Amino acid sequence: MKLHSLIRDPVFQLNLLLWMAKEQPKNEYVVKPVFFESGFQLFYIQHPFPFPPESMSAIDSSDLSISKHPEPELLLRRSTDQHALYFEAKAESFSPESTTARQARGHLLAVGDAFAEVFAPLESCLLCYVLPEERRDLMVECLAELTEQMTEQNLSVGETSVHGLAIENQDLLYIWDHRFKQHSGIVEDSIAVMTGLSEDTDPSPLFLVYSVEDYPDKQNQNLHRRAMIDQIHALLVCALNALPPNTEYERSAEAVLMEMTDGVYEYIGRERQKQMRRLVRNNVFRRIADYAKDRFDDVVSLESSVLRIQFPTKIRKSSFLDWFEDFKKTTFSAEKPVHDPQPRLFDDDEE
């Protein structure tokens, strides 16, 4: 993917923010963990904000269009001062008259007095919009106008900050404003969070969370799902190569996702977790079971969302892995998974 497109991809933006908040080996990181080094930790990922009753009443009484279920891309928290960061990633800026403004008003209300009420003991939250640097000034203007609209109606809104992403030479710069510096304690105006980039840089190994809608254009269609499936395949190949004969490998879709995301999965909102489990179960586990049915029926079994693999002999293991290591090239579909035709009891993945 071209670098100018990369910094406009909200899924890449979200995953970049996640890596900036994850602990990583010093001097061996791909993305500089700026937020982690500043004391912030993961709190929620794509989890709807639960407005208290007073806020819901204020929304109903307002003349403005305000989302009752704003869903931040990412929430970070810092226990030392009970500060929080509320992130929203965008490919472009938007105007106060756009349909997106409804969501933005919900975010502004969420980081006001309602935030401390919902997430005590957290006390102060900053709404941070992330988008390409050249669109930052327009976003600042939009948020200022939306804030004025809401304060005129006596709605309690929070503070905002607008962050820019820019490519400079071979570096990805993350740029912020004075308000963010005050809230976070970071003294720099910008930091190169990734270095040594080129137009051929593949961002997919960084993807911990994907979009179920994925890319609308044909060239990049299914890009995010393909990246996730490739990571799961690599994880399974590694685990099965290390599996001794007559020892069972047993993993649920949820357990595989916990491994693949290095624990990030547990912070994701329930709806996105459900979508990710469905992708693992339908596009990976079931494909393995279907293709193994006539070839390795003594090796593979699948029950609900649990995959079991056991090699009776070293020869069967070798044969299976010869087949499985090339399996993804023709078999693992990256198309959006469909709901099962018939729901199964006790399986909360189904609608």
Short mmCIF file of C-alpha atoms in Angstrom, two decimals:
data_model
loop_
_atom_site.label_atom_id
_atom_site.label_comp_id
_atom_site.label_asym_id
_atom_site.label_seq_id
_atom_site.Cartn_x
_atom_site.Cartn_y
_atom_site.Cartn_z
CA MET A 1 0.00 0.00 0.00
CA LYS A 2 1.28 3.50 -0.86
CA LEU A 3 2.35 5.59 2.12
CA HIS A 4 -0.03 8.46 1.31
CA SER A 5 -2.91 5.94 1.42
CA LEU A 6 -1.60 4.28 4.56
CA ILE A 7 -1.91 7.35 6.76
CA ARG A 8 -5.50 7.77 5.51
CA ASP A 9 -6.51 4.24 6.45
CA PRO A 10 -8.48 4.34 9.75
CA VAL A 11 -7.66 0.68 10.43
CA PHE A 12 -3.94 1.35 10.08
CA GLN A 13 -4.37 4.47 12.22
CA LEU A 14 -6.06 2.44 14.96
CA ASN A 15 -3.43 -0.28 14.91
CA LEU A 16 -0.69 2.34 14.96
CA LEU A 17 -2.25 3.82 18.11
CA LEU A 18 -2.45 0.35 19.66
CA TRP A 19 1.26 -0.28 19.11
CA MET A 20 2.03 3.16 20.53
CA ALA A 21 0.22 2.01 23.70
CA LYS A 22 1.78 -1.47 23.94
CA GLU A 23 4.87 -2.41 25.90
CA GLN A 24 7.65 -3.43 23.53
CA PRO A 25 11.34 -4.33 23.81
CA LYS A 26 13.44 -1.19 24.13
CA ASN A 27 15.22 -0.20 20.92
CA GLU A 28 13.66 -3.18 19.10
CA TYR A 29 10.21 -1.80 18.37
CA VAL A 30 8.70 -1.22 14.95
CA VAL A 31 6.34 1.45 16.30
CA LYS A 32 7.67 3.67 19.08
CA PRO A 33 5.48 3.04 22.18
CA VAL A 34 5.05 6.74 22.96
CA PHE A 35 1.86 6.40 24.98
CA PHE A 36 3.11 3.39 26.96
CA GLU A 37 6.33 5.21 27.82
CA SER A 38 4.20 8.11 29.09
CA GLY A 39 2.33 5.81 31.48
CA PHE A 40 -0.85 5.22 29.47
CA GLN A 41 -2.38 1.74 29.24
CA LEU A 42 -5.06 0.10 27.12
CA PHE A 43 -8.57 0.52 28.50
CA TYR A 44 -11.10 -0.13 25.74
CA ILE A 45 -11.01 -0.64 21.96
CA GLN A 46 -14.08 0.17 19.85
CA HIS A 47 -16.42 -0.07 22.81
CA PRO A 48 -19.64 2.04 22.79
CA PHE A 49 -19.69 4.76 25.43
CA PRO A 50 -22.54 4.14 27.94
CA PHE A 51 -24.07 7.54 28.63
CA PRO A 52 -25.62 7.96 32.10
CA PRO A 53 -29.36 8.76 32.23
CA GLU A 54 -28.76 12.51 32.71
CA SER A 55 -26.75 12.69 29.49
CA MET A 56 -29.38 10.74 27.58
CA SER A 57 -32.04 13.18 28.77
CA ALA A 58 -29.87 16.12 27.71
CA ILE A 59 -29.48 14.61 24.25
CA ASP A 60 -33.23 14.12 23.93
CA SER A 61 -33.85 17.72 25.02
CA SER A 62 -31.29 19.15 22.61
CA ASP A 63 -32.07 20.59 19.19
CA LEU A 64 -28.83 19.07 17.88
CA SER A 65 -28.26 15.70 16.26
CA ILE A 66 -26.12 13.78 18.77
CA SER A 67 -25.16 10.12 18.73
CA LYS A 68 -26.39 8.25 21.79
CA HIS A 69 -23.87 5.47 21.25
CA PRO A 70 -20.52 7.04 20.32
CA GLU A 71 -17.82 4.43 19.90
CA PRO A 72 -14.23 5.64 20.33
CA GLU A 73 -11.58 3.82 18.37
CA LEU A 74 -9.44 3.57 21.48
CA LEU A 75 -9.46 4.58 25.14
CA LEU A 76 -6.24 4.78 27.15
CA ARG A 77 -5.93 5.40 30.87
CA ARG A 78 -3.15 6.48 33.24
CA SER A 79 -3.56 5.58 36.89
CA THR A 80 -0.95 7.99 38.29
CA ASP A 81 -3.09 11.06 37.58
CA GLN A 82 -6.36 9.41 36.42
CA HIS A 83 -6.03 10.95 32.96
CA ALA A 84 -7.54 9.30 29.89
CA LEU A 85 -7.17 9.64 26.11
CA TYR A 86 -10.17 9.08 23.83
CA PHE A 87 -9.13 8.51 20.19
CA GLU A 88 -11.07 8.83 16.96
CA ALA A 89 -9.25 8.05 13.69
CA LYS A 90 -10.33 9.63 10.40
CA ALA A 91 -9.15 9.54 6.79
CA GLU A 92 -10.36 13.11 6.25
CA SER A 93 -11.70 16.10 8.13
CA PHE A 94 -15.41 16.86 7.95
CA SER A 95 -17.70 19.86 8.34
CA PRO A 96 -20.16 20.66 11.14
CA GLU A 97 -22.96 20.19 8.59
CA SER A 98 -21.90 16.65 7.61
CA THR A 99 -23.57 13.48 8.84
CA THR A 100 -20.33 12.61 10.66
CA ALA A 101 -20.88 15.61 12.93
CA ARG A 102 -23.59 13.66 14.77
CA GLN A 103 -20.99 11.13 15.90
CA ALA A 104 -18.54 13.89 16.79
CA ARG A 105 -21.10 15.59 19.05
CA GLY A 106 -21.52 12.28 20.85
CA HIS A 107 -17.75 12.05 21.37
CA LEU A 108 -17.62 15.63 22.68
CA LEU A 109 -20.37 14.88 25.19
CA ALA A 110 -18.72 11.62 26.23
CA VAL A 111 -15.47 13.32 27.27
CA GLY A 112 -17.30 15.95 29.32
CA ASP A 113 -18.68 15.45 32.84
CA ALA A 114 -20.20 12.13 31.76
CA PHE A 115 -16.77 10.52 31.40
CA ALA A 116 -15.74 10.83 35.05
CA GLU A 117 -19.20 9.68 36.10
CA VAL A 118 -19.02 6.54 33.95
CA PHE A 119 -15.36 5.68 34.40
CA ALA A 120 -14.51 6.76 37.96
CA PRO A 121 -11.87 7.01 39.35
CA LEU A 122 -10.70 8.44 36.00
CA GLU A 123 -11.08 12.21 36.25
CA SER A 124 -10.02 13.94 33.06
CA CYS A 125 -10.34 12.81 29.44
CA LEU A 126 -9.08 14.40 26.22
CA LEU A 127 -10.80 13.74 22.88
CA CYS A 128 -8.07 13.18 20.27
CA TYR A 129 -8.85 13.13 16.55
CA VAL A 130 -6.15 11.54 14.38
CA LEU A 131 -5.97 12.23 10.65
CA PRO A 132 -3.48 13.26 7.94
CA GLU A 133 -1.54 16.37 8.95
CA GLU A 134 -2.74 18.52 6.05
CA ARG A 135 -6.35 18.12 7.26
CA ARG A 136 -5.61 19.02 10.86
CA ASP A 137 -6.47 22.74 10.74
CA LEU A 138 -9.86 22.03 9.16
CA MET A 139 -10.58 19.47 11.88
CA VAL A 140 -9.66 21.99 14.58
CA GLU A 141 -12.14 24.47 13.09
CA CYS A 142 -14.89 21.85 12.90
CA LEU A 143 -14.49 20.76 16.52
CA ALA A 144 -14.43 24.37 17.69
CA GLU A 145 -17.72 25.06 15.93
CA LEU A 146 -19.33 21.87 17.24
CA THR A 147 -18.17 22.71 20.76
CA GLU A 148 -19.73 26.18 20.47
CA GLN A 149 -23.01 24.69 19.25
CA MET A 150 -23.20 22.38 22.24
CA THR A 151 -22.13 24.83 24.93
CA GLU A 152 -24.80 27.26 23.69
CA GLN A 153 -27.31 24.59 24.66
CA ASN A 154 -25.67 24.08 28.07
CA LEU A 155 -24.31 20.66 27.18
CA SER A 156 -21.21 19.58 29.11
CA VAL A 157 -18.50 18.89 26.53
CA GLY A 158 -14.87 17.99 27.06
CA GLU A 159 -11.53 19.21 25.77
CA THR A 160 -10.29 18.29 22.29
CA SER A 161 -6.95 17.77 20.58
CA VAL A 162 -6.22 17.13 16.91
CA HIS A 163 -3.26 14.99 15.86
CA GLY A 164 -1.65 14.72 12.44
CA LEU A 165 0.12 11.93 10.58
CA ALA A 166 2.72 12.86 7.98
CA ILE A 167 5.39 11.12 5.93
CA GLU A 168 8.75 12.92 6.01
CA ASN A 169 11.51 11.25 4.03
CA GLN A 170 11.26 7.65 5.31
CA ASP A 171 9.68 8.46 8.65
CA LEU A 172 6.09 8.48 9.86
CA LEU A 173 5.63 11.53 12.06
CA TYR A 174 2.93 11.77 14.73
CA ILE A 175 2.19 15.44 15.44
CA TRP A 176 0.08 16.89 18.27
CA ASP A 177 -0.89 20.21 19.81
CA HIS A 178 -0.26 22.12 23.03
CA ARG A 179 -3.42 20.83 24.68
CA PHE A 180 -2.24 17.24 24.27
CA LYS A 181 1.20 18.13 25.66
CA GLN A 182 -0.45 19.59 28.75
CA HIS A 183 -2.69 16.57 29.26
CA SER A 184 -0.06 13.89 28.59
CA GLY A 185 3.08 15.53 29.88
CA ILE A 186 4.94 14.81 26.64
CA VAL A 187 7.30 17.70 25.87
CA GLU A 188 7.95 17.13 22.16
CA ASP A 189 5.75 18.62 19.44
CA SER A 190 6.06 15.50 17.27
CA ILE A 191 7.78 12.12 17.22
CA ALA A 192 8.85 9.78 14.43
CA VAL A 193 6.88 6.71 15.46
CA MET A 194 8.02 4.59 12.49
CA THR A 195 11.26 4.88 10.51
CA GLY A 196 12.80 3.35 7.39
CA LEU A 197 9.52 3.25 5.47
CA SER A 198 9.19 2.87 1.72
CA GLU A 199 6.34 2.66 -0.78
CA ASP A 200 6.69 -1.14 -0.57
CA THR A 201 6.31 -1.27 3.22
CA ASP A 202 3.73 -3.91 4.15
CA PRO A 203 1.64 -2.73 7.12
CA SER A 204 -0.25 -6.00 7.57
CA PRO A 205 2.04 -7.51 10.28
CA LEU A 206 1.00 -4.60 12.52
CA PHE A 207 -2.72 -5.33 12.28
CA LEU A 208 -4.11 -6.50 15.62
CA VAL A 209 -7.66 -5.36 14.93
CA TYR A 210 -9.34 -5.37 11.53
CA SER A 211 -12.45 -3.87 9.96
CA VAL A 212 -15.32 -6.18 9.04
CA GLU A 213 -16.26 -3.82 6.21
CA ASP A 214 -12.68 -3.78 4.89
CA TYR A 215 -11.75 -1.81 1.77
CA PRO A 216 -14.47 -0.82 -0.73
CA ASP A 217 -12.10 -0.50 -3.71
CA LYS A 218 -11.23 -3.62 -5.72
CA GLN A 219 -7.48 -3.16 -5.52
CA ASN A 220 -7.37 -3.44 -1.73
CA GLN A 221 -10.58 -5.41 -1.20
CA ASN A 222 -10.38 -7.76 1.82
CA LEU A 223 -6.93 -6.41 2.73
CA HIS A 224 -7.54 -6.33 6.48
CA ARG A 225 -9.21 -9.73 6.68
CA ARG A 226 -6.41 -11.24 4.58
CA ALA A 227 -3.80 -9.78 6.94
CA MET A 228 -5.57 -11.27 9.95
CA ILE A 229 -5.99 -14.69 8.31
CA ASP A 230 -2.33 -14.77 7.30
CA GLN A 231 -1.29 -14.04 10.88
CA ILE A 232 -3.54 -16.81 12.21
CA HIS A 233 -2.17 -19.25 9.64
CA ALA A 234 1.40 -18.38 10.64
CA LEU A 235 0.53 -18.87 14.32
CA LEU A 236 -0.99 -22.30 13.62
CA VAL A 237 1.94 -23.38 11.45
CA CYS A 238 4.38 -22.49 14.24
CA ALA A 239 2.35 -24.26 16.94
CA LEU A 240 1.79 -27.42 14.90
CA ASN A 241 5.43 -27.72 13.90
CA ALA A 242 6.27 -27.81 17.62
CA LEU A 243 3.49 -30.31 18.46
CA PRO A 244 4.80 -33.84 19.30
CA PRO A 245 2.89 -36.86 17.93
CA ASN A 246 0.01 -38.11 20.12
CA THR A 247 -0.29 -34.72 21.79
CA GLU A 248 -3.49 -32.79 21.19
CA TYR A 249 -3.53 -29.19 20.05
CA GLU A 250 -6.82 -27.64 21.18
CA ARG A 251 -7.74 -24.00 20.65
CA SER A 252 -10.96 -22.03 20.60
CA ALA A 253 -11.33 -19.12 18.19
CA GLU A 254 -11.08 -16.78 21.17
CA ALA A 255 -7.84 -18.37 22.41
CA VAL A 256 -6.28 -18.06 18.95
CA LEU A 257 -7.25 -14.39 18.83
CA MET A 258 -5.74 -13.78 22.26
CA GLU A 259 -2.47 -15.28 21.01
CA MET A 260 -2.53 -13.48 17.68
CA THR A 261 -3.17 -10.06 19.24
CA ASP A 262 -0.83 -10.58 22.21
CA GLY A 263 -3.75 -10.07 24.58
CA VAL A 264 -5.19 -6.97 22.89
CA TYR A 265 -8.34 -8.94 22.02
CA GLU A 266 -9.63 -8.76 25.62
CA TYR A 267 -9.92 -4.95 25.39
CA ILE A 268 -12.02 -4.98 22.21
CA GLY A 269 -15.76 -4.27 22.31
CA ARG A 270 -18.05 -7.29 22.27
CA GLU A 271 -19.44 -6.70 18.78
CA ARG A 272 -15.99 -6.49 17.19
CA GLN A 273 -14.86 -9.55 19.20
CA LYS A 274 -17.84 -11.42 17.79
CA GLN A 275 -16.91 -10.44 14.23
CA MET A 276 -13.32 -11.55 14.75
CA ARG A 277 -14.35 -14.91 16.25
CA ARG A 278 -16.71 -15.49 13.33
CA LEU A 279 -13.88 -14.85 10.87
CA VAL A 280 -11.60 -17.36 12.63
CA ARG A 281 -14.30 -19.98 12.92
CA ASN A 282 -15.85 -19.70 9.45
CA ASN A 283 -12.90 -18.68 7.28
CA VAL A 284 -10.13 -20.64 9.02
CA PHE A 285 -11.29 -23.43 11.34
CA ARG A 286 -14.12 -24.67 9.12
CA ARG A 287 -11.96 -24.50 6.01
CA ILE A 288 -9.31 -26.61 7.72
CA ALA A 289 -11.91 -29.15 8.85
CA ASP A 290 -13.59 -29.31 5.42
CA TYR A 291 -10.36 -29.81 3.52
CA ALA A 292 -9.01 -32.30 6.05
CA LYS A 293 -12.18 -34.40 6.03
CA ASP A 294 -11.06 -36.75 3.25
CA ARG A 295 -7.32 -36.30 3.73
CA PHE A 296 -6.69 -36.13 7.48
CA ASP A 297 -9.86 -37.26 9.21
CA ASP A 298 -7.69 -38.96 11.86
CA VAL A 299 -5.88 -35.69 12.56
CA VAL A 300 -8.44 -32.84 12.60
CA SER A 301 -11.74 -32.35 14.38
CA LEU A 302 -13.87 -29.25 14.87
CA GLU A 303 -16.62 -28.85 17.44
CA SER A 304 -18.38 -25.48 17.56
CA SER A 305 -15.53 -22.95 17.78
CA VAL A 306 -12.89 -25.38 19.07
CA LEU A 307 -10.28 -26.83 16.71
CA ARG A 308 -8.47 -30.03 17.73
CA ILE A 309 -5.44 -31.46 15.94
CA GLN A 310 -3.46 -34.55 16.93
CA PHE A 311 -0.85 -36.40 14.90
CA PRO A 312 -0.90 -40.19 15.39
CA THR A 313 2.58 -40.58 13.87
CA LYS A 314 5.52 -38.47 12.68
CA ILE A 315 4.70 -39.45 9.10
CA ARG A 316 1.15 -38.15 9.40
CA LYS A 317 2.47 -34.95 10.96
CA SER A 318 4.91 -34.43 8.10
CA SER A 319 2.20 -35.09 5.50
CA PHE A 320 -0.24 -32.74 7.18
CA LEU A 321 2.27 -29.90 7.49
CA ASP A 322 3.42 -30.28 3.88
CA TRP A 323 -0.19 -29.70 2.91
CA PHE A 324 -1.09 -27.12 5.56
CA GLU A 325 1.87 -24.77 5.10
CA ASP A 326 0.70 -24.02 1.54
CA PHE A 327 -2.96 -24.32 2.46
CA LYS A 328 -3.77 -20.59 2.73
CA LYS A 329 -2.81 -19.79 -0.85
CA THR A 330 -5.89 -21.38 -2.37
CA THR A 331 -8.22 -22.19 0.49
CA PHE A 332 -8.55 -19.46 3.14
CA SER A 333 -11.10 -17.02 1.81
CA ALA A 334 -10.78 -13.42 2.99
CA GLU A 335 -14.37 -12.60 2.05
CA LYS A 336 -16.63 -11.25 4.77
CA PRO A 337 -17.88 -14.26 6.76
CA VAL A 338 -21.61 -14.88 6.69
CA HIS A 339 -23.79 -15.91 9.58
CA ASP A 340 -24.27 -19.63 10.06
CA PRO A 341 -27.46 -20.89 8.45
CA GLN A 342 -28.59 -22.41 11.74
CA PRO A 343 -27.51 -21.04 15.13
CA ARG A 344 -25.98 -23.44 17.58
CA LEU A 345 -26.93 -23.62 21.24
CA PHE A 346 -24.64 -21.81 23.67
CA ASP A 347 -22.67 -20.13 20.86
CA ASP A 348 -22.81 -16.37 21.46
CA ASP A 349 -21.21 -15.67 18.09
CA GLU A 350 -24.57 -15.99 16.40
CA GLU A 351 -27.04 -13.18 16.05
#
